[in-house]
């Protein structure tokens, strides 16, 4: 990992639900998760999942961990962050601050508002992604790209104190939100330049996976 990369965005762990992953979940469960009617804990094997996913990351160099404390899909992010904190303590005898930031929340939407169940049953998660991306860009009944970008700008500005100390920060967030962060970092800081195609081309961030960047935002590396 490039030593100039100091900011790590990672997705939360797998959820404690009887499904292999989000791709296998029924329509109703996905909607409950999106709207926070259901906010389950993380899976019991999350430690094993993290250690495998984070191979190669400079974990011992982390100085602070942030999680989503917005009360919207928050439990999975918070529990993942505190799990990582415990792992750092066990492996490296290192205690790091674990702090909340509501701007790390998932994009606000209800599946029922953007995609009929009939279409979901025939096309699955690809249809969910496409429906959400169109709604984000085209004034649909979801959180809009300008608001999402303002959140990202706020998150990154809030890290200036760590930049001054050359410290490393891990931010535990959510897949759809992280896809917009990737475009912010790799394409444009202007939300008006973001297209549905840009979002479609972003890869899935699987559990405890993500990407890193430098404080000047010029570097990008997936892990």
Short mmCIF file of C-alpha atoms in Angstrom, two decimals:
data_model
loop_
_atom_site.label_atom_id
_atom_site.label_comp_id
_atom_site.label_asym_id
_atom_site.label_seq_id
_atom_site.Cartn_x
_atom_site.Cartn_y
_atom_site.Cartn_z
CA UNK A 1 0.00 0.00 0.00
CA UNK A 2 1.31 3.44 -0.95
CA UNK A 3 2.46 5.23 2.22
CA UNK A 4 0.77 8.44 1.06
CA UNK A 5 -2.63 6.76 1.24
CA UNK A 6 -4.04 7.72 4.63
CA UNK A 7 -7.82 7.65 4.19
CA UNK A 8 -9.54 4.25 3.97
CA UNK A 9 -13.22 3.85 3.14
CA UNK A 10 -14.49 0.34 3.89
CA UNK A 11 -17.90 -1.26 3.85
CA UNK A 12 -19.43 -2.67 7.01
CA UNK A 13 -19.52 -6.41 7.74
CA UNK A 14 -22.03 -9.01 6.66
CA UNK A 15 -25.34 -8.82 8.51
CA UNK A 16 -26.65 -11.33 11.01
CA UNK A 17 -29.42 -12.50 8.68
CA UNK A 18 -29.99 -15.95 7.09
CA UNK A 19 -28.71 -14.84 3.68
CA UNK A 20 -25.28 -15.23 2.11
CA UNK A 21 -25.14 -11.52 1.23
CA UNK A 22 -27.28 -8.60 0.05
CA UNK A 23 -27.53 -10.13 -3.43
CA UNK A 24 -29.51 -13.06 -1.99
CA UNK A 25 -32.00 -11.05 0.06
CA UNK A 26 -35.74 -10.83 -0.72
CA UNK A 27 -37.36 -7.59 -1.85
CA UNK A 28 -39.04 -6.93 1.50
CA UNK A 29 -35.84 -7.43 3.49
CA UNK A 30 -33.87 -5.11 1.20
CA UNK A 31 -36.51 -2.44 1.60
CA UNK A 32 -36.55 -2.83 5.38
CA UNK A 33 -32.76 -2.46 5.43
CA UNK A 34 -32.78 0.60 3.16
CA UNK A 35 -35.40 2.37 5.26
CA UNK A 36 -33.95 1.25 8.63
CA UNK A 37 -37.14 -0.50 9.63
CA UNK A 38 -34.71 -3.35 10.15
CA UNK A 39 -31.20 -2.61 11.48
CA UNK A 40 -29.58 -5.94 12.36
CA UNK A 41 -26.27 -6.62 14.04
CA UNK A 42 -23.27 -7.90 12.13
CA UNK A 43 -22.63 -11.61 11.59
CA UNK A 44 -20.92 -13.66 14.27
CA UNK A 45 -18.01 -14.53 11.96
CA UNK A 46 -17.25 -10.86 11.25
CA UNK A 47 -13.79 -10.99 12.81
CA UNK A 48 -12.75 -13.74 10.40
CA UNK A 49 -14.28 -11.82 7.50
CA UNK A 50 -12.40 -8.67 8.40
CA UNK A 51 -9.00 -10.33 8.84
CA UNK A 52 -9.34 -11.94 5.42
CA UNK A 53 -10.64 -8.82 3.68
CA UNK A 54 -8.03 -6.53 5.22
CA UNK A 55 -4.96 -8.57 4.29
CA UNK A 56 -2.30 -6.16 3.10
CA UNK A 57 -3.77 -3.12 4.81
CA UNK A 58 -1.43 -1.30 7.22
CA UNK A 59 -3.76 -1.88 10.17
CA UNK A 60 -1.13 -1.17 12.79
CA UNK A 61 -0.77 2.34 11.36
CA UNK A 62 -4.43 3.32 11.83
CA UNK A 63 -4.95 6.27 14.17
CA UNK A 64 -8.73 6.71 14.23
CA UNK A 65 -11.88 4.92 13.04
CA UNK A 66 -15.15 6.59 12.08
CA UNK A 67 -18.60 5.02 11.70
CA UNK A 68 -22.10 6.06 10.66
CA UNK A 69 -23.97 7.32 13.74
CA UNK A 70 -26.93 8.83 11.89
CA UNK A 71 -29.42 6.29 13.33
CA UNK A 72 -30.06 5.23 9.73
CA UNK A 73 -28.66 1.74 9.07
CA UNK A 74 -26.18 2.60 11.82
CA UNK A 75 -25.77 -0.60 13.81
CA UNK A 76 -23.83 -2.48 11.12
CA UNK A 77 -21.38 0.40 10.71
CA UNK A 78 -20.90 1.00 14.44
CA UNK A 79 -20.44 -2.67 15.33
CA UNK A 80 -17.98 -3.12 12.46
CA UNK A 81 -15.94 -0.12 13.63
CA UNK A 82 -15.76 -1.32 17.23
CA UNK A 83 -14.84 -4.81 16.05
CA UNK A 84 -11.91 -3.36 14.13
CA UNK A 85 -10.92 -1.40 17.21
CA UNK A 86 -10.85 -4.60 19.28
CA UNK A 87 -8.77 -6.35 16.63
CA UNK A 88 -6.22 -3.52 16.68
CA UNK A 89 -6.00 -3.83 20.45
CA UNK A 90 -5.57 -7.62 20.31
CA UNK A 91 -3.07 -7.75 17.44
CA UNK A 92 -1.06 -4.57 17.97
CA UNK A 93 -1.86 -3.52 21.58
CA UNK A 94 -3.08 -0.26 20.12
CA UNK A 95 -6.13 1.71 21.21
CA UNK A 96 -7.58 4.13 18.67
CA UNK A 97 -10.46 6.59 19.00
CA UNK A 98 -13.73 5.35 17.45
CA UNK A 99 -15.95 8.27 16.50
CA UNK A 100 -19.33 8.82 14.84
CA UNK A 101 -20.05 10.85 11.73
CA UNK A 102 -23.64 10.87 10.40
CA UNK A 103 -22.43 11.81 6.93
CA UNK A 104 -21.11 8.28 6.48
CA UNK A 105 -24.67 6.95 6.27
CA UNK A 106 -26.06 5.07 3.30
CA UNK A 107 -27.96 6.92 0.57
CA UNK A 108 -31.54 7.58 1.68
CA UNK A 109 -34.11 5.64 -0.32
CA UNK A 110 -36.99 3.18 -0.16
CA UNK A 111 -36.87 0.28 -2.58
CA UNK A 112 -40.66 0.33 -2.92
CA UNK A 113 -40.51 3.93 -4.18
CA UNK A 114 -38.12 3.24 -7.04
CA UNK A 115 -38.62 -0.36 -8.19
CA UNK A 116 -41.73 -2.56 -8.42
CA UNK A 117 -41.38 -5.99 -6.87
CA UNK A 118 -42.29 -7.64 -10.17
CA UNK A 119 -39.26 -6.14 -11.88
CA UNK A 120 -37.04 -7.07 -8.93
CA UNK A 121 -38.16 -10.70 -9.16
CA UNK A 122 -37.13 -10.90 -12.81
CA UNK A 123 -33.93 -8.82 -12.73
CA UNK A 124 -32.71 -8.87 -9.12
CA UNK A 125 -30.07 -6.54 -7.66
CA UNK A 126 -28.94 -5.10 -11.02
CA UNK A 127 -32.41 -3.59 -11.33
CA UNK A 128 -32.13 -2.10 -7.83
CA UNK A 129 -28.83 -0.47 -8.66
CA UNK A 130 -30.03 0.97 -11.97
CA UNK A 131 -33.27 2.28 -10.44
CA UNK A 132 -31.39 3.95 -7.58
CA UNK A 133 -28.77 5.51 -9.84
CA UNK A 134 -31.42 7.00 -12.13
CA UNK A 135 -33.31 8.35 -9.13
CA UNK A 136 -30.17 9.93 -7.65
CA UNK A 137 -29.33 11.75 -10.88
CA UNK A 138 -32.83 12.49 -12.22
CA UNK A 139 -34.69 13.94 -9.23
CA UNK A 140 -36.27 10.68 -8.12
CA UNK A 141 -37.75 10.07 -4.63
CA UNK A 142 -34.31 9.47 -3.06
CA UNK A 143 -31.39 11.48 -1.72
CA UNK A 144 -29.99 13.52 -4.62
CA UNK A 145 -26.42 13.60 -5.88
CA UNK A 146 -25.85 17.24 -4.84
CA UNK A 147 -26.71 16.41 -1.24
CA UNK A 148 -24.60 13.24 -1.28
CA UNK A 149 -21.63 15.23 -2.60
CA UNK A 150 -22.05 17.83 0.15
CA UNK A 151 -21.83 15.02 2.67
CA UNK A 152 -18.60 13.76 1.13
CA UNK A 153 -17.05 17.22 1.09
CA UNK A 154 -17.93 17.58 4.77
CA UNK A 155 -16.44 14.16 5.64
CA UNK A 156 -13.15 14.95 3.93
CA UNK A 157 -12.90 18.47 5.35
CA UNK A 158 -13.39 16.99 8.79
CA UNK A 159 -10.18 14.99 8.40
CA UNK A 160 -7.89 18.02 8.17
CA UNK A 161 -6.78 17.63 11.79
CA UNK A 162 -5.39 14.19 10.94
CA UNK A 163 -3.74 15.44 7.77
CA UNK A 164 -1.75 17.93 9.82
CA UNK A 165 -0.45 15.02 11.94
CA UNK A 166 -0.01 12.68 8.94
CA UNK A 167 -2.31 10.16 10.60
CA UNK A 168 -4.31 7.36 8.99
CA UNK A 169 -8.11 7.25 9.18
CA UNK A 170 -10.55 4.41 8.49
CA UNK A 171 -14.18 5.26 7.65
CA UNK A 172 -16.72 2.43 7.94
CA UNK A 173 -19.59 3.12 5.58
CA UNK A 174 -21.98 1.56 3.02
CA UNK A 175 -21.70 0.33 -0.56
CA UNK A 176 -24.00 2.70 -2.46
CA UNK A 177 -22.62 5.75 -0.69
CA UNK A 178 -19.04 4.56 -1.27
CA UNK A 179 -19.72 4.30 -5.00
CA UNK A 180 -20.48 8.03 -5.09
CA UNK A 181 -17.32 8.72 -3.09
CA UNK A 182 -15.32 6.79 -5.68
CA UNK A 183 -16.68 9.01 -8.46
CA UNK A 184 -15.97 12.09 -6.33
CA UNK A 185 -12.35 10.97 -6.00
CA UNK A 186 -11.76 9.57 -9.48
CA UNK A 187 -13.83 11.76 -11.81
CA UNK A 188 -15.09 15.08 -10.50
CA UNK A 189 -15.83 17.10 -7.38
CA UNK A 190 -18.74 18.71 -9.28
CA UNK A 191 -21.96 16.78 -8.75
CA UNK A 192 -23.33 18.15 -12.04
CA UNK A 193 -20.80 16.05 -13.94
CA UNK A 194 -21.92 12.73 -12.43
CA UNK A 195 -23.91 10.47 -14.75
CA UNK A 196 -25.92 7.29 -14.34
CA UNK A 197 -23.26 5.55 -16.43
CA UNK A 198 -20.57 6.64 -13.97
CA UNK A 199 -22.49 4.99 -11.15
CA UNK A 200 -23.19 1.87 -13.20
CA UNK A 201 -19.46 1.40 -13.79
CA UNK A 202 -18.51 1.46 -10.11
CA UNK A 203 -17.68 -1.99 -8.70
CA UNK A 204 -19.38 -3.59 -5.74
CA UNK A 205 -17.67 -3.01 -2.41
CA UNK A 206 -18.04 -6.37 -0.70
CA UNK A 207 -18.03 -6.73 3.08
CA UNK A 208 -15.01 -5.02 4.70
CA UNK A 209 -13.66 -4.05 1.27
CA UNK A 210 -13.20 -0.60 -0.20
CA UNK A 211 -10.55 1.85 -1.29
CA UNK A 212 -7.97 4.32 -0.06
CA UNK A 213 -6.92 7.83 -1.02
CA UNK A 214 -4.35 10.42 -0.05
CA UNK A 215 -5.10 13.68 1.73
CA UNK A 216 -4.62 15.61 -1.50
CA UNK A 217 -7.17 13.20 -3.08
CA UNK A 218 -4.83 12.53 -6.01
CA UNK A 219 -4.25 8.85 -5.23
CA UNK A 220 -6.82 6.07 -5.39
CA UNK A 221 -6.32 2.41 -4.69
CA UNK A 222 -8.82 -0.38 -4.22
CA UNK A 223 -8.13 -3.11 -1.67
#
